[in-house]
Coordinates of C-alpha atoms and ligand atoms in Angstrom, one line a residue:
Chain A
M1255 CA 67.7 -88.8 -0.5
I1256 CA 64.2 -90.1 -1.1
E1257 CA 63.3 -93.0 -3.4
F1258 CA 59.9 -94.4 -4.3
K1259 CA 60.0 -97.9 -5.8
G1260 CA 56.7 -99.1 -7.2
V1261 CA 54.6 -97.6 -4.5
N1262 CA 50.9 -98.3 -4.5
K1263 CA 48.3 -97.2 -1.9
W1264 CA 44.6 -97.7 -1.6
F1265 CA 42.0 -96.1 0.6
D1266 CA 39.6 -99.1 0.6
K1267 CA 38.9 -99.4 -3.2
L1268 CA 40.3 -96.0 -4.1
H1269 CA 43.7 -96.3 -5.7
V1270 CA 45.3 -93.1 -4.4
L1271 CA 48.9 -93.9 -5.4
N1272 CA 49.3 -95.9 -8.6
Q1273 CA 52.8 -97.4 -9.2
I1274 CA 54.9 -94.4 -8.1
N1275 CA 58.5 -94.4 -9.0
L1276 CA 60.4 -91.4 -8.0
M1277 CA 63.9 -90.4 -7.1
I1278 CA 64.6 -87.2 -5.1
P1279 CA 68.3 -86.6 -4.8
K1280 CA 69.8 -84.8 -1.8
G1281 CA 69.4 -81.0 -2.0
E1282 CA 66.7 -81.1 -4.6
V1283 CA 63.7 -78.7 -4.4
L1284 CA 60.7 -80.6 -5.8
V1285 CA 57.4 -78.9 -6.4
I1286 CA 54.3 -81.2 -6.6
C1287 CA 51.1 -80.0 -8.2
G1288 CA 48.0 -81.4 -9.6
P1289 CA 44.2 -81.2 -9.3
S1290 CA 42.4 -81.7 -6.0
G1291 CA 42.2 -85.3 -4.9
S1292 CA 45.1 -86.4 -7.2
G1293 CA 47.1 -87.8 -4.2
K1294 CA 49.6 -85.1 -3.6
S1295 CA 49.2 -85.0 0.2
T1296 CA 49.1 -88.7 0.4
L1297 CA 52.4 -89.0 -1.6
I1298 CA 54.3 -86.8 0.8
R1299 CA 52.6 -88.2 3.9
C1300 CA 53.9 -91.6 3.0
I1301 CA 57.5 -90.3 3.2
N1302 CA 57.4 -90.1 7.0
K1303 CA 54.8 -92.8 7.4
L1304 CA 51.9 -90.6 8.4
E1305 CA 50.2 -93.0 5.9
P1306 CA 50.9 -96.7 5.4
I1307 CA 51.4 -98.1 1.9
Q1308 CA 50.2 -101.4 0.6
K1309 CA 52.8 -102.2 -2.1
G1310 CA 56.3 -101.1 -3.0
E1311 CA 59.0 -99.4 -1.0
I1312 CA 60.1 -96.0 0.1
I1313 CA 63.7 -95.4 1.0
V1314 CA 64.8 -92.3 2.9
N1315 CA 68.5 -92.0 3.8
E1316 CA 69.1 -95.8 3.3
M1317 CA 66.1 -96.5 5.7
S1318 CA 63.2 -98.4 4.3
V1319 CA 60.3 -96.3 5.7
H1320 CA 57.6 -98.9 5.8
K1321 CA 59.6 -101.8 7.1
P1322 CA 58.4 -102.7 10.6
T1323 CA 61.9 -102.8 12.0
T1324 CA 62.7 -99.2 10.9
N1325 CA 63.4 -96.8 13.8
L1326 CA 60.6 -94.3 13.0
T1327 CA 61.6 -91.8 15.7
K1328 CA 65.0 -91.5 14.1
L1329 CA 63.5 -91.3 10.6
R1330 CA 60.9 -88.7 11.6
A1331 CA 63.5 -86.6 13.4
E1332 CA 65.3 -86.1 10.1
I1333 CA 62.2 -85.0 8.3
G1334 CA 60.3 -81.8 8.9
F1335 CA 56.7 -81.7 8.0
I1336 CA 54.7 -78.5 7.5
F1337 CA 50.9 -78.7 7.3
Q1338 CA 48.4 -76.6 5.5
Q1339 CA 46.7 -75.8 8.8
F1340 CA 50.0 -75.2 10.8
H1341 CA 48.9 -77.4 13.7
L1342 CA 50.8 -75.5 16.4
Y1343 CA 50.1 -76.7 19.9
P1344 CA 47.6 -74.0 21.2
H1345 CA 48.5 -74.4 24.8
M1346 CA 52.1 -73.6 24.3
T1347 CA 54.0 -70.4 23.4
A1348 CA 55.8 -70.2 20.1
L1349 CA 59.1 -70.9 21.9
Q1350 CA 57.6 -73.9 23.8
N1351 CA 56.2 -75.3 20.5
I1352 CA 59.7 -75.1 18.9
M1353 CA 61.5 -76.6 21.9
L1354 CA 59.2 -79.6 22.5
A1355 CA 60.7 -82.1 20.0
P1356 CA 64.4 -81.1 20.4
V1357 CA 64.1 -81.6 24.2
N1358 CA 62.1 -84.8 24.2
V1359 CA 63.2 -86.5 21.0
K1360 CA 66.8 -85.3 20.6
K1361 CA 67.3 -85.1 24.4
I1362 CA 69.3 -81.9 24.3
T1363 CA 69.2 -79.6 27.3
K1364 CA 66.5 -77.0 27.7
V1365 CA 69.1 -74.2 27.7
E1366 CA 70.5 -75.5 24.4
A1367 CA 67.0 -76.0 23.0
E1368 CA 66.0 -72.5 23.8
K1369 CA 69.0 -71.1 22.2
I1370 CA 68.2 -73.0 19.0
A1371 CA 64.6 -72.1 19.2
R1372 CA 65.4 -68.4 19.4
Q1373 CA 67.8 -68.7 16.5
K1374 CA 65.1 -70.4 14.4
L1375 CA 62.5 -67.8 15.3
E1376 CA 64.9 -65.1 14.2
R1377 CA 65.5 -67.0 11.0
V1378 CA 61.8 -66.7 10.2
G1379 CA 61.7 -63.1 11.4
L1380 CA 59.6 -63.6 14.5
S1381 CA 62.1 -63.0 17.4
E1382 CA 59.7 -60.8 19.2
K1383 CA 56.9 -63.4 19.2
A1384 CA 58.7 -66.0 21.3
D1385 CA 56.3 -65.8 24.1
S1386 CA 53.1 -65.4 22.1
Y1387 CA 50.5 -68.2 22.0
P1388 CA 49.4 -69.4 18.5
A1389 CA 46.0 -67.7 19.0
Q1390 CA 47.8 -64.4 19.2
L1391 CA 49.5 -64.8 15.9
S1392 CA 48.3 -64.2 12.4
G1393 CA 48.1 -67.2 10.0
G1394 CA 51.3 -66.2 8.3
Q1395 CA 53.1 -65.9 11.6
Q1396 CA 51.8 -69.2 12.8
Q1397 CA 53.0 -70.9 9.6
R1398 CA 56.4 -69.3 10.1
V1399 CA 56.5 -70.6 13.7
A1400 CA 55.6 -74.0 12.4
I1401 CA 58.6 -73.8 9.9
A1402 CA 60.8 -72.8 12.8
R1403 CA 59.5 -75.8 14.8
G1404 CA 60.4 -78.0 11.9
L1405 CA 63.9 -76.5 11.5
A1406 CA 64.7 -76.8 15.2
M1407 CA 65.3 -80.5 14.6
S1408 CA 67.8 -79.7 11.9
P1409 CA 66.2 -82.0 9.4
E1410 CA 67.8 -83.0 6.2
I1411 CA 64.4 -83.0 4.5
M1412 CA 61.5 -80.6 4.7
L1413 CA 58.0 -81.6 3.4
F1414 CA 55.4 -79.0 2.8
D1415 CA 51.7 -79.7 2.2
E1416 CA 50.2 -76.6 0.7
P1417 CA 51.8 -74.4 3.2
T1418 CA 50.2 -71.2 1.9
S1419 CA 46.7 -72.4 0.9
A1420 CA 45.1 -71.5 4.2
L1421 CA 46.6 -68.0 4.3
D1422 CA 45.1 -64.7 3.3
P1423 CA 46.8 -63.4 0.1
E1424 CA 48.8 -60.7 1.9
M1425 CA 50.5 -63.2 4.1
I1426 CA 51.5 -65.7 1.5
G1427 CA 54.6 -63.7 0.6
E1428 CA 56.2 -63.8 4.0
V1429 CA 55.9 -67.6 4.2
L1430 CA 57.2 -68.1 0.7
D1431 CA 60.2 -65.8 1.4
V1432 CA 61.2 -68.1 4.3
M1433 CA 60.8 -71.1 2.0
V1434 CA 62.9 -69.5 -0.8
S1435 CA 65.7 -68.9 1.7
L1436 CA 65.6 -72.5 2.8
A1437 CA 65.7 -73.7 -0.8
L1438 CA 68.7 -71.6 -1.5
E1439 CA 70.4 -73.1 1.6
G1440 CA 70.4 -76.5 -0.1
I1441 CA 68.0 -78.4 2.2
T1442 CA 66.0 -81.2 0.4
M1443 CA 62.4 -80.0 -0.1
C1444 CA 59.2 -81.5 -1.4
V1445 CA 56.6 -78.8 -1.7
V1446 CA 53.0 -79.4 -2.6
T1447 CA 51.9 -76.0 -3.9
H1448 CA 50.3 -74.2 -6.8
E1449 CA 52.5 -71.1 -6.3
M1450 CA 54.0 -70.9 -9.7
G1451 CA 56.2 -68.0 -8.8
F1452 CA 57.8 -70.0 -6.0
A1453 CA 58.3 -73.0 -8.4
K1454 CA 59.9 -70.9 -11.1
K1455 CA 62.2 -69.2 -8.7
V1456 CA 63.6 -72.1 -6.7
A1457 CA 62.3 -75.5 -7.8
D1458 CA 64.7 -77.9 -9.5
R1459 CA 61.8 -79.9 -10.8
V1460 CA 58.0 -79.9 -11.0
L1461 CA 56.0 -83.0 -10.7
F1462 CA 52.5 -83.1 -12.0
M1463 CA 50.1 -85.7 -10.6
D1464 CA 46.6 -86.8 -11.5
E1465 CA 44.5 -89.7 -10.3
G1466 CA 47.3 -91.1 -8.2
K1467 CA 49.8 -91.2 -11.1
I1468 CA 52.8 -89.1 -11.9
I1469 CA 51.8 -87.7 -15.3
E1470 CA 54.7 -85.4 -16.0
T1471 CA 57.9 -84.1 -14.6
G1472 CA 60.2 -81.3 -15.8
K1473 CA 62.0 -78.1 -15.2
P1474 CA 59.7 -75.5 -13.9
T1475 CA 59.9 -73.2 -16.9
D1476 CA 59.5 -76.1 -19.4
F1477 CA 56.6 -77.4 -17.4
F1478 CA 54.6 -74.2 -17.0
D1479 CA 55.4 -72.7 -20.4
N1480 CA 55.4 -75.9 -22.5
P1481 CA 53.6 -78.7 -20.8
K1482 CA 54.0 -82.0 -22.6
T1483 CA 50.6 -83.5 -21.7
E1484 CA 47.1 -82.2 -22.3
R1485 CA 46.1 -82.8 -18.7
A1486 CA 49.0 -80.7 -17.4
A1487 CA 48.2 -77.9 -20.0
D1488 CA 44.6 -78.0 -18.9
F1489 CA 45.6 -77.8 -15.2
I1490 CA 48.0 -74.9 -15.8
S1491 CA 45.4 -72.9 -17.7
K1492 CA 43.1 -73.3 -14.7
I1493 CA 45.6 -72.1 -12.1
L1494 CA 46.5 -69.2 -14.3
T1495 CA 43.0 -67.9 -14.7
H1496 CA 42.4 -68.6 -11.0
Chain B
M1268 CA 2.2 -74.7 55.0
L1269 CA 5.3 -73.7 57.0
D1270 CA 3.0 -73.0 60.0
N1271 CA 2.3 -76.7 60.2
F1272 CA 6.0 -77.5 60.1
N1273 CA 7.6 -78.8 63.3
F1274 CA 11.0 -77.2 63.2
R1275 CA 11.7 -78.3 66.8
I1276 CA 11.8 -81.9 65.7
I1277 CA 14.4 -81.2 63.1
F1278 CA 16.7 -79.8 65.7
E1279 CA 16.0 -82.7 67.9
Y1280 CA 17.1 -85.0 65.1
L1281 CA 20.0 -82.8 63.9
P1282 CA 22.7 -85.2 65.2
L1283 CA 21.1 -88.0 63.1
F1284 CA 21.1 -85.9 60.0
L1285 CA 24.7 -84.7 60.5
N1286 CA 25.8 -88.3 60.9
G1287 CA 24.0 -89.1 57.7
L1288 CA 25.6 -86.1 56.0
K1289 CA 29.0 -87.2 57.2
F1290 CA 28.5 -90.7 55.6
T1291 CA 27.1 -89.3 52.4
F1292 CA 30.1 -87.1 52.1
L1293 CA 32.6 -89.8 52.9
I1294 CA 31.0 -92.4 50.7
S1295 CA 30.9 -89.9 47.8
L1296 CA 34.5 -88.9 48.3
V1297 CA 35.8 -92.5 48.4
A1298 CA 33.5 -93.6 45.5
L1299 CA 34.5 -90.6 43.4
F1300 CA 38.2 -91.2 44.0
L1301 CA 37.9 -94.9 43.1
A1302 CA 35.7 -94.0 40.1
L1303 CA 38.3 -91.6 38.8
I1304 CA 40.9 -94.3 38.9
T1305 CA 38.5 -96.8 37.3
G1306 CA 37.6 -94.3 34.7
I1307 CA 41.2 -93.5 33.8
I1308 CA 42.1 -97.1 33.5
A1309 CA 39.0 -98.0 31.6
C1310 CA 39.6 -95.1 29.2
A1311 CA 43.2 -96.2 28.6
C1312 CA 41.9 -99.6 27.7
R1313 CA 39.0 -98.3 25.6
I1314 CA 41.3 -96.2 23.4
S1315 CA 44.1 -98.8 23.2
S1316 CA 44.4 -100.9 20.1
I1317 CA 44.9 -104.1 22.1
K1318 CA 41.7 -106.1 21.6
V1319 CA 41.7 -108.1 24.9
L1320 CA 41.7 -104.8 26.8
K1321 CA 39.5 -102.8 24.5
Y1322 CA 36.5 -105.1 24.0
P1323 CA 35.8 -106.1 27.6
V1324 CA 35.9 -102.5 28.6
I1325 CA 33.5 -101.6 25.8
A1326 CA 31.2 -104.3 27.2
Y1327 CA 31.6 -103.0 30.8
I1328 CA 30.8 -99.4 29.7
E1329 CA 27.7 -100.4 27.7
I1330 CA 26.4 -102.7 30.5
I1331 CA 26.6 -99.8 33.0
R1332 CA 25.1 -97.3 30.7
S1333 CA 22.2 -99.5 29.6
T1334 CA 21.0 -100.6 33.1
P1335 CA 19.7 -98.6 36.1
L1336 CA 22.0 -97.9 39.0
L1337 CA 19.5 -99.4 41.4
V1338 CA 19.6 -102.7 39.5
Q1339 CA 23.4 -102.6 39.6
I1340 CA 23.3 -102.0 43.4
Y1341 CA 20.9 -104.9 43.9
F1342 CA 22.9 -107.1 41.6
L1343 CA 26.0 -106.6 43.7
Y1344 CA 24.1 -106.7 47.0
F1345 CA 22.5 -110.0 46.3
G1346 CA 25.0 -111.3 43.8
L1347 CA 28.3 -110.9 45.6
P1348 CA 27.3 -113.1 48.6
T1349 CA 26.3 -115.9 46.2
L1350 CA 29.8 -115.8 44.9
G1351 CA 31.0 -116.2 48.4
I1352 CA 32.1 -112.6 48.7
R1353 CA 30.7 -111.1 51.9
V1354 CA 31.3 -107.4 52.4
P1355 CA 29.4 -104.9 54.5
E1356 CA 26.6 -102.9 52.7
I1357 CA 28.6 -99.7 52.7
Q1358 CA 31.4 -101.3 50.7
T1359 CA 29.0 -103.0 48.4
G1360 CA 27.5 -99.5 47.8
I1361 CA 30.9 -97.9 47.2
I1362 CA 31.8 -100.6 44.7
A1363 CA 28.5 -100.1 42.9
L1364 CA 29.0 -96.3 42.7
M1365 CA 32.6 -96.8 41.7
L1366 CA 31.7 -99.1 38.8
N1367 CA 28.8 -96.9 37.7
S1368 CA 30.6 -93.5 37.8
G1369 CA 33.8 -95.1 36.5
A1370 CA 32.1 -96.0 33.2
Y1371 CA 30.7 -92.5 32.7
I1372 CA 34.1 -91.0 33.7
A1373 CA 35.9 -93.2 31.2
E1374 CA 33.6 -91.8 28.4
I1375 CA 34.1 -88.2 29.7
I1376 CA 37.9 -88.6 29.5
R1377 CA 37.7 -90.2 26.1
A1378 CA 35.6 -87.3 24.8
G1379 CA 38.3 -84.9 26.1
I1380 CA 41.0 -86.8 24.4
N1381 CA 39.1 -87.0 21.2
S1382 CA 38.5 -83.3 21.3
V1383 CA 42.2 -82.7 20.6
D1384 CA 42.7 -81.9 16.9
Q1385 CA 44.1 -84.9 15.0
G1386 CA 46.4 -82.5 13.2
Q1387 CA 48.3 -81.7 16.4
I1388 CA 48.8 -85.4 17.0
E1389 CA 50.2 -85.7 13.5
A1390 CA 52.5 -82.8 14.1
G1391 CA 53.7 -84.6 17.2
L1392 CA 54.1 -87.8 15.3
S1393 CA 56.0 -86.2 12.5
S1394 CA 58.5 -84.6 14.9
G1395 CA 59.3 -88.0 16.4
L1396 CA 57.4 -87.8 19.7
N1397 CA 56.3 -91.2 21.0
Y1398 CA 52.9 -92.2 22.3
V1399 CA 53.6 -91.3 25.9
Q1400 CA 55.1 -88.0 25.0
R1401 CA 52.2 -87.1 22.7
M1402 CA 49.8 -87.9 25.5
R1403 CA 51.7 -86.1 28.1
F1404 CA 52.7 -82.9 26.3
I1405 CA 50.0 -82.5 23.6
I1406 CA 46.8 -84.4 24.4
L1407 CA 46.3 -84.5 28.1
P1408 CA 47.0 -80.8 28.9
Q1409 CA 44.3 -79.9 26.4
A1410 CA 41.9 -82.7 27.3
L1411 CA 42.1 -81.8 30.9
G1412 CA 40.5 -78.4 30.2
V1413 CA 37.5 -79.8 28.5
T1414 CA 37.2 -82.7 31.0
V1415 CA 37.0 -80.9 34.3
P1416 CA 33.4 -79.4 34.0
P1417 CA 31.7 -82.7 33.0
L1418 CA 33.7 -84.5 35.7
L1419 CA 32.3 -82.1 38.3
G1420 CA 28.9 -82.7 36.8
Q1421 CA 29.4 -86.4 37.3
A1422 CA 30.5 -85.8 40.9
I1423 CA 27.2 -84.1 41.5
V1424 CA 25.3 -87.0 40.0
L1425 CA 27.3 -89.4 42.2
V1426 CA 26.5 -87.5 45.4
K1427 CA 22.8 -87.7 44.6
D1428 CA 23.2 -91.4 43.6
T1429 CA 24.4 -92.3 47.1
S1430 CA 20.8 -91.8 48.2
L1431 CA 20.0 -95.1 46.5
L1432 CA 22.3 -96.9 49.0
S1433 CA 19.5 -96.3 51.6
L1434 CA 17.7 -99.1 49.9
I1435 CA 20.4 -101.6 51.0
S1436 CA 20.3 -100.1 54.5
V1437 CA 23.5 -98.1 54.3
V1438 CA 23.4 -95.3 56.8
E1439 CA 23.6 -92.0 54.9
L1440 CA 21.6 -88.8 54.5
T1441 CA 18.5 -90.2 52.9
R1442 CA 18.5 -93.1 55.4
S1443 CA 18.5 -90.6 58.2
G1444 CA 15.3 -89.1 56.8
Q1445 CA 13.7 -92.6 56.6
T1446 CA 14.7 -93.3 60.2
M1447 CA 13.1 -90.1 61.5
T1448 CA 10.0 -90.8 59.4
S1449 CA 9.6 -94.2 60.9
E1450 CA 10.2 -93.1 64.5
R1451 CA 8.0 -89.9 64.3
F1452 CA 5.7 -89.9 61.3
M1453 CA 6.9 -86.5 59.9
P1454 CA 8.1 -87.2 56.4
S1455 CA 7.8 -83.6 55.2
E1456 CA 10.2 -82.3 57.8
A1457 CA 12.5 -85.2 57.4
F1458 CA 12.9 -85.1 53.6
L1459 CA 12.9 -81.3 53.5
T1460 CA 15.9 -81.4 55.7
V1461 CA 17.5 -84.2 53.7
A1462 CA 16.9 -82.2 50.5
F1463 CA 18.4 -79.1 52.1
F1464 CA 21.7 -80.9 52.8
Y1465 CA 21.9 -82.3 49.3
M1466 CA 21.4 -78.8 48.0
C1467 CA 24.3 -77.6 50.1
I1468 CA 26.6 -80.2 48.7
Y1469 CA 25.3 -79.4 45.2
F1470 CA 26.0 -75.7 45.4
C1471 CA 29.5 -76.2 46.7
L1472 CA 30.3 -78.5 43.8
K1473 CA 28.6 -76.1 41.3
A1474 CA 30.6 -73.2 42.6
L1475 CA 33.7 -75.3 42.0
A1476 CA 32.5 -76.2 38.5
D1477 CA 31.8 -72.5 37.7
W1478 CA 35.1 -71.5 38.9
S1479 CA 36.9 -74.1 36.8
Q1480 CA 34.8 -73.0 33.8
R1481 CA 35.9 -69.4 34.2
K1482 CA 39.5 -70.6 34.4
L1483 CA 39.0 -72.6 31.2
I1484 CA 37.4 -69.8 29.2
F1485 CA 40.4 -67.7 30.3
R1486 CA 42.7 -70.5 29.1
E1487 CA 41.1 -70.8 25.7
A1488 CA 41.3 -67.1 25.0
Y1489 CA 44.8 -66.8 26.4
Ligands
ATP1792 N1 42.0 -90.9 5.2 C1 41.4 -91.1 4.1 N2 40.5 -92.1 3.9 C2 39.9 -92.3 2.7 N3 40.1 -91.6 1.6 C3 41.1 -90.6 1.7 C4 41.7 -90.3 2.9 N4 42.6 -89.3 2.7 C5 42.5 -89.0 1.4 N5 41.5 -89.7 0.8 C6 41.2 -89.7 -0.6 O1 42.3 -90.0 -1.4 C7 42.4 -89.1 -2.5 C8 43.7 -88.4 -2.6 O2 43.7 -87.5 -1.4 P1 44.9 -86.4 -1.2 O3 44.5 -85.7 0.0 O4 46.2 -87.1 -1.3 O5 44.7 -85.5 -2.5 P2 45.4 -84.1 -2.8 O6 46.0 -84.2 -4.1 O7 46.3 -83.7 -1.7 O8 44.2 -83.1 -2.8 P3 44.0 -81.6 -2.3 O9 44.6 -80.7 -3.4 O10 42.5 -81.4 -2.3 O11 44.7 -81.5 -1.0 C9 41.2 -88.2 -2.5 O12 40.2 -88.8 -3.4 C10 40.7 -88.3 -1.1 O13 39.3 -88.2 -1.0
MG1793 MG1 46.2 -82.2 -0.1

């Protein structure tokens, strides 16, 4: 469970998160959308403290994320983060990428970690790529390895920051399929994406942001078909014509 | 021109040159080793967020980079005794080379570390890896690749810089040339021979650099 309580964040004078109050119950699939620069990435990056906040509080599984005494390692081990640019380690094979954190953070044995890693690779449909280096994989395959790397820590929460925006159109489907199957498994997910198909299929809720504020939230069909605010309507018409 | 060259004299003085070469080699080796350690420590301080470590090291690096090596050598040569520290010239020279190359090496290593994509560091952070683990598993293995060629370049510079130690009367290769010149006035023969030996060292190091470069290109392409 994730809760934002009056969260504010500034980059110098720029007010990127403006009084965010948000409750994400366990198992929810939340899609976050909004125009470029509205603060979507910043919002989810605060959840595992990749970014500090200046005011308010974020609580994840009873832990106050930004309190100095919080055990960040434990917190981060429970949260998977998927980046737009994958960020696989280029000097390691797919298998080594996936095993790194389980072995060194969870301190499980290499044998055990390899078993889990192979399971997760199979889960994303890439069993045969275990020994490939990132440079030998397509964008879609790299992103699926990154998802397998996140899953190997058995996180309760997965955060995705535009996981398909860096992909060629023909590879978007394979990544979304993996994400849909995760969503159906009941893992808590926050996904920054403009993939309306994905949102309509599995999202419990869509959140629309603009200028650091939450403008509107609603069920995906309500949001996309009957947006309540002008700004959301405007945004949706733009991604439709896109 | 070669007709006028007296090659016999070079052979006569060969033991002197070989002795000089030996010292140039040893001084370079010791200084390089110490400079590497200095560089690693200085770099660690330079990138740390602890101010009492960071700022003195920034000052050290900037002082070294903004002044000529010869001035640094003279400063230590004349300065250490006034502080009551009396060490032989050769050690003064090694300290000067260590401090000088150490500063450059610190910057070379820092550039290597900075070349690692910030996104990978964030990936490491978000999976719970601590600072040491991120350094060890993500940053250093990749930084090493880009650091080796410039480090060998710095080693070549260091070998040539040892010639300045002749000015504080350390016996090494260049000093051998000076000795022969003063005994038999034949500077062309003397310094051609000296140059030849420096070139030998240079080509050995360059071969090593090229070899490591090929290895690295192989690494990047996988
Ligand atoms: N490290 C930073 N330093 C200063 N400003 C930043 C930094 N990161 C982001 N910003 C600014 O904060 C604002 C919100 O950025 P954010 O990346 O959260 O937007 P976004 O909604 O994810 O946009 P996009 O759709 O383009 O990814 C932007 O105006 C951006 O320029
Ligand atoms: Mg973004």
